[in-house]
Short mmCIF file of C-alpha atoms and ligand atoms in Angstrom, two decimals:
data_model
loop_
_atom_site.label_atom_id
_atom_site.label_comp_id
_atom_site.label_asym_id
_atom_site.label_seq_id
_atom_site.Cartn_x
_atom_site.Cartn_y
_atom_site.Cartn_z
CA UNK A 3 40.05 -26.21 44.44
CA UNK A 4 39.25 -29.87 43.09
CA UNK A 5 35.49 -28.21 43.22
CA UNK A 6 36.36 -25.79 40.91
CA UNK A 7 38.01 -28.18 38.37
CA UNK A 8 35.25 -30.56 38.55
CA UNK A 9 32.09 -28.23 38.02
CA UNK A 10 34.66 -26.88 34.81
CA UNK A 11 34.50 -30.33 33.44
CA UNK A 12 30.61 -30.38 34.15
CA UNK A 13 30.33 -27.16 32.37
CA UNK A 14 32.80 -28.68 29.33
CA UNK A 15 30.76 -31.62 29.17
CA UNK A 16 27.50 -29.73 28.86
CA UNK A 17 29.15 -27.26 26.58
CA UNK A 18 30.46 -30.20 24.23
CA UNK A 19 26.63 -32.32 24.63
CA UNK A 20 25.54 -28.99 23.69
CA UNK A 21 26.95 -28.24 20.48
CA UNK A 22 26.95 -31.61 19.54
CA UNK A 23 22.38 -32.20 19.54
CA UNK A 24 22.18 -28.08 18.60
CA UNK A 25 23.00 -29.37 15.48
CA UNK A 26 20.46 -32.38 15.48
CA UNK A 27 17.86 -30.84 17.28
CA UNK A 28 18.10 -27.33 15.15
CA UNK A 29 17.78 -30.03 11.82
CA UNK A 30 14.86 -31.67 13.55
CA UNK A 31 13.15 -28.51 13.35
CA UNK A 32 14.68 -27.03 10.35
CA UNK A 33 13.17 -30.28 8.40
CA UNK A 34 9.94 -28.94 9.49
CA UNK A 35 7.42 -32.35 9.18
CA UNK A 36 4.45 -30.49 9.88
CA UNK A 37 5.06 -28.77 6.31
CA UNK A 38 5.75 -31.34 4.09
CA UNK A 39 1.37 -31.92 3.70
CA UNK A 40 1.44 -28.47 2.19
CA UNK A 41 4.43 -29.42 -0.28
CA UNK A 42 1.40 -30.66 -2.71
CA UNK A 43 -1.23 -27.61 -2.43
CA UNK A 44 1.24 -25.16 -2.72
CA UNK A 45 3.15 -26.70 -6.04
CA UNK A 46 -0.62 -26.94 -7.37
CA UNK A 47 -1.63 -22.99 -6.25
CA UNK A 48 1.86 -21.73 -7.70
CA UNK A 49 1.16 -23.76 -10.84
CA UNK A 50 -2.46 -22.65 -11.59
CA UNK A 51 -1.22 -19.65 -11.29
CA UNK A 52 1.77 -18.93 -13.04
CA UNK A 53 0.00 -21.51 -15.99
CA UNK A 54 -2.22 -18.42 -17.56
CA UNK A 55 -1.90 -14.84 -17.67
CA UNK A 56 -5.65 -14.69 -15.78
CA UNK A 57 -4.78 -11.76 -13.06
CA UNK A 58 -3.07 -9.05 -15.17
CA UNK A 59 -6.12 -9.66 -17.55
CA UNK A 60 -8.82 -8.88 -14.82
CA UNK A 61 -6.40 -6.22 -13.73
CA UNK A 62 -6.28 -4.91 -17.76
CA UNK A 63 -9.93 -4.79 -17.68
CA UNK A 64 -10.63 -2.92 -14.65
CA UNK A 65 -8.15 -0.59 -15.65
CA UNK A 66 -9.00 -0.19 -19.35
CA UNK A 67 -13.04 0.11 -18.90
CA UNK A 68 -13.20 1.79 -15.46
CA UNK A 69 -10.16 2.87 -14.95
CA UNK A 70 -9.32 5.40 -11.90
CA UNK A 71 -11.08 5.20 -9.17
CA UNK A 72 -11.17 8.61 -6.61
CA UNK A 73 -13.52 7.85 -3.54
CA UNK A 74 -17.21 9.16 -4.16
CA UNK A 75 -16.52 8.70 -8.61
CA UNK A 76 -19.09 7.13 -10.67
CA UNK A 77 -16.00 4.55 -11.63
CA UNK A 78 -15.37 3.62 -7.88
CA UNK A 79 -18.83 2.59 -7.68
CA UNK A 80 -18.75 0.85 -11.01
CA UNK A 81 -15.47 -1.11 -9.94
CA UNK A 82 -17.50 -2.70 -6.81
CA UNK A 83 -20.48 -3.42 -8.70
CA UNK A 84 -17.79 -4.82 -10.68
CA UNK A 85 -16.17 -6.58 -8.64
CA UNK A 86 -18.83 -8.29 -6.45
CA UNK A 87 -20.32 -9.50 -10.33
CA UNK A 88 -16.93 -11.15 -11.34
CA UNK A 89 -16.28 -12.92 -7.77
CA UNK A 90 -19.74 -14.25 -8.06
CA UNK A 91 -18.57 -15.36 -11.32
CA UNK A 92 -15.51 -16.91 -9.91
CA UNK A 93 -17.57 -19.32 -7.01
CA UNK A 94 -16.67 -17.21 -4.39
CA UNK A 95 -18.65 -17.69 -0.83
CA UNK A 96 -21.16 -14.23 0.84
CA UNK A 97 -20.15 -11.65 -1.73
CA UNK A 98 -21.28 -8.64 -0.80
CA UNK A 99 -20.54 -5.14 0.25
CA UNK A 100 -20.35 -3.29 3.53
CA UNK A 101 -21.57 0.61 3.06
CA UNK A 102 -18.63 2.97 3.91
CA UNK A 103 -19.06 6.84 3.69
CA UNK A 104 -16.58 8.35 2.35
CA UNK A 105 -15.26 11.55 0.98
CA UNK A 106 -15.68 13.35 -2.37
CA UNK A 107 -13.10 15.69 -3.23
CA UNK A 108 -12.95 17.08 -6.77
CA UNK A 109 -10.17 18.56 -8.60
CA UNK A 110 -11.46 20.97 -11.09
CA UNK A 111 -9.58 22.40 -13.46
CA UNK A 112 -6.09 23.56 -12.35
CA UNK A 113 -2.86 25.11 -13.95
CA UNK A 114 0.47 26.79 -12.84
CA UNK A 115 2.46 29.21 -14.56
CA UNK A 116 5.78 31.61 -14.28
CA UNK A 117 4.76 34.75 -15.13
CA UNK A 118 7.70 36.66 -15.05
CA UNK A 119 10.44 36.83 -16.05
CA UNK A 120 8.86 34.95 -18.96
CA UNK A 121 6.08 32.99 -19.52
CA UNK A 122 6.01 29.50 -18.78
CA UNK A 123 3.53 26.45 -18.16
CA UNK A 124 4.10 24.92 -14.98
CA UNK A 125 3.28 20.95 -14.86
CA UNK A 126 1.36 20.53 -11.99
CA UNK A 127 -1.18 18.33 -10.10
CA UNK A 128 -2.97 19.34 -7.13
CA UNK A 129 -2.66 17.57 -4.08
CA UNK A 130 -5.50 16.05 -2.77
CA UNK A 131 -7.70 17.54 -0.23
CA UNK A 132 -6.57 21.10 -1.42
CA UNK A 133 -8.56 24.26 -1.14
CA UNK A 134 -9.04 26.28 -4.55
CA UNK A 135 -7.28 29.62 -5.40
CA UNK A 136 -9.95 32.15 -5.98
CA UNK A 137 -11.02 32.42 -9.22
CA UNK A 138 -8.80 34.39 -10.75
CA UNK A 139 -5.57 32.98 -9.43
CA UNK A 140 -3.17 33.74 -6.29
CA UNK A 141 -0.40 35.35 -8.68
CA UNK A 142 2.54 36.07 -5.61
CA UNK A 143 6.50 35.91 -5.51
CA UNK A 144 8.03 32.62 -5.75
CA UNK A 145 10.09 31.78 -2.38
CA UNK A 146 12.12 28.24 -2.93
CA UNK A 147 13.28 26.43 -0.04
CA UNK A 148 14.68 22.98 0.72
CA UNK A 149 13.55 22.06 4.66
CA UNK A 150 11.11 22.98 7.33
CA UNK A 151 13.98 24.56 8.83
CA UNK A 152 14.87 26.84 5.70
CA UNK A 153 11.50 28.03 5.85
CA UNK A 154 11.41 29.02 9.36
CA UNK A 155 14.17 30.89 9.06
CA UNK A 156 12.76 32.53 5.78
CA UNK A 157 9.29 33.36 7.61
CA UNK A 158 9.84 36.87 6.20
CA UNK A 159 9.99 36.31 2.87
CA UNK A 160 7.22 33.47 3.06
CA UNK A 161 4.71 36.37 4.30
CA UNK A 162 2.70 37.20 0.69
CA UNK A 163 4.42 34.52 -1.33
CA UNK A 164 4.09 31.06 -2.84
CA UNK A 165 6.75 28.39 -1.52
CA UNK A 166 8.32 25.66 -3.22
CA UNK A 167 9.16 22.90 -1.50
CA UNK A 168 11.86 21.57 -3.54
CA UNK A 169 13.40 18.48 -1.62
CA UNK A 170 15.10 15.98 -3.82
CA UNK A 171 12.91 12.32 -3.23
CA UNK A 172 14.95 9.70 -1.15
CA UNK A 173 12.36 7.30 0.28
CA UNK A 174 8.79 8.14 0.75
CA UNK A 175 9.00 7.82 4.13
CA UNK A 176 11.73 10.89 4.83
CA UNK A 177 9.91 13.13 1.62
CA UNK A 178 6.33 13.02 2.01
CA UNK A 179 6.23 15.27 4.51
CA UNK A 180 6.88 17.95 1.98
CA UNK A 181 3.51 17.21 0.21
CA UNK A 182 1.66 16.01 3.78
CA UNK A 183 2.35 19.14 5.88
CA UNK A 184 4.17 21.70 3.89
CA UNK A 185 0.97 23.64 3.22
CA UNK A 186 0.49 24.20 6.29
CA UNK A 187 3.92 25.08 7.53
CA UNK A 188 4.24 27.40 4.90
CA UNK A 189 0.37 28.90 5.93
CA UNK A 190 1.30 28.97 9.39
CA UNK A 191 3.75 32.21 8.32
CA UNK A 192 1.59 34.09 5.78
CA UNK A 193 2.14 32.10 2.78
CA UNK A 194 -0.76 32.39 0.25
CA UNK A 195 -0.35 28.92 -1.36
CA UNK A 196 2.48 25.85 -1.93
CA UNK A 197 3.83 24.14 -4.36
CA UNK A 198 5.81 21.11 -3.71
CA UNK A 199 8.26 19.09 -5.81
CA UNK A 200 7.09 15.49 -7.04
CA UNK A 201 7.31 12.90 -4.54
CA UNK A 202 8.98 10.27 -7.09
CA UNK A 203 12.15 10.00 -8.70
CA UNK A 204 13.21 12.35 -11.95
CA UNK A 205 11.01 10.61 -14.98
CA UNK A 206 9.95 11.70 -17.72
CA UNK A 207 8.35 15.58 -16.59
CA UNK A 208 5.57 13.70 -14.78
CA UNK A 209 4.06 15.27 -12.09
CA UNK A 210 2.70 13.00 -8.26
CA UNK A 211 -0.71 13.60 -6.76
CA UNK A 212 -1.39 12.47 -3.23
CA UNK A 213 -2.76 13.52 -0.13
CA UNK A 214 -2.28 16.59 1.95
CA UNK A 215 -3.20 16.86 6.01
CA UNK A 216 -3.93 20.45 6.86
CA UNK A 217 -3.51 21.58 10.35
CA UNK A 218 -6.09 23.05 12.83
CA UNK A 219 -3.89 25.97 13.59
CA UNK A 220 -3.16 27.56 9.88
CA UNK A 221 -5.04 28.68 7.50
CA UNK A 222 -6.09 26.55 5.08
CA UNK A 223 -4.50 27.02 1.15
CA UNK A 224 -3.88 25.82 -1.96
CA UNK A 225 -1.09 22.87 -3.13
CA UNK A 226 0.05 21.48 -5.59
CA UNK A 227 3.00 18.93 -6.69
CA UNK A 228 5.30 19.68 -9.46
CA UNK A 229 7.27 17.70 -11.61
CA UNK A 230 11.13 17.68 -10.00
CA UNK A 231 12.39 19.36 -13.77
CA UNK A 232 9.87 22.39 -12.99
CA UNK A 233 11.11 22.06 -9.30
CA UNK A 234 14.94 22.43 -10.73
CA UNK A 235 13.73 24.88 -13.04
CA UNK A 236 12.25 27.48 -10.68
CA UNK A 237 15.15 26.94 -8.78
CA UNK A 238 17.63 28.21 -10.88
CA UNK A 239 15.44 31.07 -11.83
CA UNK A 240 15.25 32.20 -8.35
CA UNK A 241 18.76 32.74 -8.03
CA UNK A 242 18.66 34.38 -11.00
CA UNK A 243 16.49 37.30 -10.30
CA UNK A 244 12.67 37.20 -8.92
CA UNK A 245 9.81 34.57 -10.02
CA UNK A 246 6.68 35.50 -10.28
CA UNK A 247 3.90 32.32 -10.26
CA UNK A 248 0.37 32.59 -10.98
CA UNK A 249 -1.51 29.17 -9.31
CA UNK A 250 -5.53 28.16 -10.80
CA UNK A 251 -6.79 25.52 -8.64
CA UNK A 252 -10.82 24.76 -8.23
CA UNK A 253 -10.32 22.09 -5.80
CA UNK A 254 -13.32 20.97 -3.41
CA UNK A 255 -14.83 19.23 -1.67
CA UNK A 256 -18.44 18.06 -1.83
CA UNK A 257 -20.44 16.52 0.33
CA UNK A 258 -19.64 12.49 1.85
CA UNK A 259 -20.82 10.22 -0.96
CA UNK A 260 -22.00 6.05 -0.19
CA UNK A 261 -19.31 4.00 -1.22
CA UNK A 262 -18.13 -0.09 0.13
CA UNK A 263 -16.00 -2.05 1.10
CA UNK A 264 -15.64 -5.82 -1.48
CA UNK A 265 -15.89 -8.98 0.74
CA UNK A 266 -15.10 -12.45 -0.37
CA UNK A 267 -14.70 -15.62 1.09
CA UNK A 268 -13.69 -19.18 0.78
CA UNK A 269 -15.70 -20.35 4.36
CA UNK A 270 -13.23 -22.66 6.38
CA UNK A 271 -14.30 -26.42 6.67
CA UNK A 272 -13.50 -26.52 10.43
CA UNK A 273 -13.26 -23.05 12.05
CA UNK A 274 -15.44 -21.05 9.62
CA UNK A 275 -14.95 -18.16 12.17
CA UNK A 276 -11.70 -17.58 12.32
CA UNK A 277 -10.43 -15.44 9.15
CA UNK A 278 -7.37 -14.71 7.18
CA UNK A 279 -7.64 -11.43 5.37
CA UNK A 280 -5.76 -10.90 2.36
CA UNK A 281 -6.95 -7.66 0.19
CA UNK A 282 -5.72 -4.62 -1.83
CA UNK A 283 -7.59 -1.23 -2.14
CA UNK A 284 -10.17 -0.30 -4.99
CA UNK A 285 -9.62 2.93 -4.96
CA UNK A 286 -7.20 5.41 -6.47
CA UNK A 287 -6.45 8.62 -7.67
CA UNK A 288 -7.50 10.88 -10.15
CA UNK A 289 -4.94 10.41 -12.58
CA UNK A 290 -3.50 7.21 -14.61
CA UNK A 291 -5.52 4.62 -14.19
CA UNK A 292 -5.04 3.17 -10.45
CA UNK A 293 -2.49 -0.29 -11.74
CA UNK A 294 -0.61 -0.47 -9.70
CA UNK A 295 -1.86 2.17 -6.82
CA UNK A 296 -3.87 -0.67 -6.14
CA UNK A 297 -5.83 -2.39 -8.95
CA UNK A 298 -2.87 -4.85 -8.35
CA UNK A 299 -2.79 -5.26 -5.29
CA UNK A 300 -6.47 -6.18 -5.21
CA UNK A 301 -6.17 -8.32 -8.12
CA UNK A 302 -3.50 -10.61 -6.94
CA UNK A 303 -5.09 -10.87 -3.06
CA UNK A 304 -8.47 -11.59 -4.88
CA UNK A 305 -6.63 -14.29 -7.06
CA UNK A 306 -5.48 -16.28 -4.22
CA UNK A 307 -9.26 -17.17 -3.32
CA UNK A 308 -9.72 -17.61 -6.65
CA UNK A 309 -7.21 -20.28 -7.55
CA UNK A 310 -8.28 -22.25 -4.15
CA UNK A 311 -11.50 -22.01 -4.95
CA UNK A 312 -10.72 -23.87 -8.98
CA UNK A 313 -8.39 -26.37 -7.66
CA UNK A 314 -11.30 -26.91 -4.56
CA UNK A 315 -8.34 -26.23 -2.03
CA UNK A 316 -10.63 -25.21 1.24
CA UNK A 317 -8.68 -24.57 4.26
CA UNK A 318 -9.39 -25.41 7.99
CA UNK A 319 -10.04 -21.39 8.27
CA UNK A 320 -12.19 -19.05 6.37
CA UNK A 321 -9.67 -16.63 3.87
CA UNK A 322 -11.52 -13.45 3.16
CA UNK A 323 -10.62 -10.96 0.12
CA UNK A 324 -11.49 -7.64 1.30
CA UNK A 325 -11.44 -4.35 -2.00
CA UNK A 326 -10.78 -1.38 0.69
CA UNK A 327 -12.55 1.47 -0.42
CA UNK A 328 -11.07 5.13 0.38
CA UNK A 329 -7.60 4.35 1.07
CA UNK A 330 -5.89 7.20 -0.51
CA UNK A 331 -7.70 10.38 0.69
CA UNK A 332 -9.58 9.50 4.34
CA UNK A 333 -9.00 5.74 5.34
CA UNK A 334 -12.30 5.26 5.78
CA UNK A 335 -12.94 2.06 4.56
CA UNK A 336 -10.19 0.55 7.31
CA UNK A 337 -11.66 1.94 9.84
CA UNK A 338 -14.99 1.02 9.19
CA UNK A 339 -14.05 -2.35 9.06
CA UNK A 340 -12.68 -2.22 11.86
CA UNK A 341 -15.76 -0.87 13.55
CA UNK A 342 -17.79 -3.31 11.50
CA UNK A 343 -16.13 -6.29 12.60
CA UNK A 344 -15.49 -5.67 15.80
CA UNK A 345 -17.12 -8.46 17.31
CA UNK A 346 -15.35 -10.94 15.76
CA UNK A 347 -11.32 -9.32 15.15
CA UNK A 348 -10.45 -11.49 17.88
CA UNK A 349 -10.65 -14.38 15.72
CA UNK A 350 -9.05 -13.05 13.10
CA UNK A 351 -5.57 -15.09 12.45
CA UNK A 352 -3.56 -12.76 10.25
CA UNK A 353 -4.46 -10.01 7.69
CA UNK A 354 -2.87 -8.80 4.84
CA UNK A 355 -2.18 -6.01 2.56
CA UNK A 356 -0.60 -6.01 -0.69
CA UNK A 357 0.02 -1.74 -2.02
CA UNK A 358 3.65 -1.57 -2.88
CA UNK A 359 2.94 -2.84 -6.47
CA UNK A 360 2.93 -6.10 -7.86
CA UNK A 361 6.36 -6.66 -9.50
CA UNK A 362 8.81 -9.31 -8.43
CA UNK A 363 7.93 -10.59 -5.92
CA UNK A 364 10.14 -10.91 -2.67
CA UNK A 365 8.09 -12.11 -0.15
CA UNK A 366 6.30 -11.07 2.86
CA UNK A 367 6.62 -8.27 5.37
CA UNK A 368 5.38 -9.36 8.74
CA UNK A 369 4.42 -7.98 11.96
CA UNK A 370 3.62 -10.32 14.88
CA UNK A 371 4.95 -12.91 17.14
CA UNK A 372 8.23 -14.56 16.90
CA UNK A 373 6.54 -18.00 17.55
CA UNK A 374 4.05 -16.73 14.36
CA UNK A 375 7.25 -15.14 12.33
CA UNK A 376 8.69 -18.61 13.04
CA UNK A 377 6.09 -20.28 10.99
CA UNK A 378 5.24 -17.55 8.51
CA UNK A 379 9.07 -18.11 7.74
CA UNK A 380 8.88 -21.66 7.34
CA UNK A 381 5.85 -21.97 5.00
CA UNK A 382 7.88 -19.01 3.31
CA UNK A 383 10.36 -21.59 1.87
CA UNK A 384 7.59 -23.20 0.02
CA UNK A 385 7.56 -20.12 -2.25
CA UNK A 386 11.45 -20.47 -2.75
CA UNK A 387 11.33 -21.56 -6.40
CA UNK A 388 9.23 -18.30 -7.15
CA UNK A 389 11.95 -16.18 -5.05
CA UNK A 390 9.18 -15.21 -2.86
CA UNK A 391 10.72 -16.64 0.35
CA UNK A 392 12.20 -13.82 3.07
CA UNK A 393 9.89 -12.21 5.34
CA UNK A 394 10.81 -9.35 6.15
CA UNK A 395 10.89 -7.23 9.81
CA UNK A 396 7.75 -5.85 9.15
CA UNK A 397 4.78 -6.29 7.29
CA UNK A 398 1.25 -3.83 7.54
CA UNK A 399 -0.92 -1.16 5.72
CA UNK A 400 -3.42 1.89 5.59
CA UNK A 401 -6.67 -0.32 5.73
CA UNK A 402 -5.99 -3.41 7.79
CA UNK A 403 -4.22 -0.42 10.23
CA UNK A 404 -6.57 0.00 12.67
CA UNK A 405 -8.28 -3.59 13.03
CA UNK A 406 -4.43 -4.55 13.30
CA UNK A 407 -3.85 -2.09 16.07
CA UNK A 408 -7.03 -2.25 18.17
CA UNK A 409 -6.74 -6.45 17.97
CA UNK A 410 -3.08 -7.07 18.03
CA UNK A 411 -3.68 -9.13 14.71
CA UNK A 412 -0.46 -10.43 13.18
CA UNK A 413 -0.50 -8.29 10.30
CA UNK A 414 1.81 -8.98 6.54
CA UNK A 415 2.41 -7.10 3.94
CA UNK A 416 3.31 -8.26 0.50
CA UNK A 417 6.78 -7.18 -0.95
CA UNK A 418 8.02 -6.73 -3.92
CA UNK A 419 10.44 -5.15 -5.54
CA UNK A 420 9.90 -1.04 -5.46
CA UNK A 421 12.79 -0.39 -7.93
CA UNK A 422 10.10 1.54 -10.26
CA UNK A 423 6.99 1.83 -7.82
CA UNK A 424 7.27 5.38 -6.81
CA UNK A 425 8.86 6.20 -10.06
CA UNK A 426 4.96 5.96 -11.29
CA UNK A 427 2.84 6.31 -7.95
CA UNK A 428 0.22 8.65 -8.27
CA UNK A 429 0.79 9.96 -11.66
CA UNK A 430 -0.32 9.44 -15.12
CA UNK A 431 1.98 6.72 -15.82
CA UNK A 432 -0.04 4.34 -13.28
CA UNK A 433 -1.33 2.17 -16.11
CA UNK A 434 -1.08 -1.73 -16.90
CA UNK A 435 1.58 -1.45 -19.27
CA UNK A 436 4.18 -1.31 -16.28
CA UNK A 437 2.82 -4.74 -14.85
CA UNK A 438 4.44 -8.10 -16.17
CA UNK A 439 2.39 -10.68 -16.19
CA UNK A 440 4.23 -13.17 -15.07
CA UNK A 441 5.45 -10.77 -11.71
CA UNK A 442 1.82 -10.78 -11.01
CA UNK A 443 0.86 -14.12 -11.65
CA UNK A 444 4.47 -14.98 -8.88
CA UNK A 445 2.45 -12.23 -6.50
CA UNK A 446 -0.63 -14.21 -7.15
CA UNK A 447 1.18 -17.63 -5.99
CA UNK A 448 3.17 -16.12 -2.99
CA UNK A 449 -0.42 -15.14 -1.40
CA UNK A 450 -2.44 -17.82 -2.07
CA UNK A 451 0.20 -20.38 -0.42
CA UNK A 452 0.73 -18.20 2.43
CA UNK A 453 -2.93 -17.34 2.85
CA UNK A 454 -3.40 -21.23 2.32
CA UNK A 455 -1.04 -22.71 4.78
CA UNK A 456 -2.26 -20.27 7.88
CA UNK A 457 -5.73 -20.65 7.28
CA UNK A 458 -5.08 -24.37 7.54
CA UNK A 459 -2.55 -24.38 9.92
CA UNK A 460 -3.65 -27.30 12.53
CA UNK A 461 -2.63 -24.74 15.45
CA UNK A 462 -3.83 -20.99 15.23
CA UNK A 463 -0.82 -19.52 14.25
CA UNK A 464 1.29 -17.71 16.98
CA UNK A 465 0.19 -20.60 19.31
ZN1 ZN B 511 -1.83 1.89 -2.26
#
């Protein structure tokens, strides 16, 4: 009994002490003395980014002068040359290209129309990677479905039909599967072609393109996105009567083309072999101007280095900007980087990709060790003044993915207000007027501060 009492007392004392000292210890940790020397450079980086609309003007030059940049096109080649020259003008170091063979998909002429019960044009965009229709087009009855289950249940009616997937946009992850695998699912049941409701919220009759993937075990049939308005109209019409649609597409692949990732650096002053990569993809779809997807991501990550150079801030480790080729329809740039840099991937401290737009930044998504997460969360407190101090549960990107997976590198995405992104994603409306120069400058500031501090930490991130 006595023993129990003593141990209870001892436990009570332990609890009391633990509670008394815990806040003190927490306060000491949270005060983050190591962060203090970074307040001044962070303030300078933010001040420089926000002092000017340089990033927005650079993006407007890219998108106005060169425009959209699909893999294998002369426009993408020009954008690559332009970026190399501009990076050299900025004074970046080790500026060069790294050759990548990319697919060359050509849209050609395309159209769709309702023939029966009345003639109406359908506003559409062929899906990237689609095959063509025969020259005379494909003319068939329309079958509207709202899920793969409904398609399977309507298999008999799918044979010989054009199938429309009319699935309203919820979020990208959920809805994009009808664009990526709808054609093969329908072809499996004998459909002749596929239309897909655009993957995005309703917006003034804008079709959204994007890549599809054909399965190996089904015939390759043509596929196109239609606007939400046209999808709903087709659905209303099929409820009243039989609807006949014609689709004409010339889409095809040509031989692979030579393209390149563009690389520039600020070499580290103490550990130049250890690298922090920041990046965006320079290629885009062949509509709009590729401003939000992903010219903006290229420019704000590149800005991080330009501003460091301008302020003469050289971190301990190397900061490298990579402008990827072929994110949209192949991912070959990210794969080539993994293969070409295999020998140094273990010395990659962090890889960041900005491919979600350059609207008001919220912070970063992060994937890495708990210890590294605590460090980046503290660095992010330096961004509270521009509202970019949140660290989300996961961060990555399509182009950094292959390297990150291969060498288990900590990875990050720039997280921004996503409310406008999918309205213009992969459409003719992806133009620079949707981007606010101040929000874009804040994105550049956020990337600059995060990249600079991680590259300059006394210990490698996570150690
Ligand atoms: Zn993108």
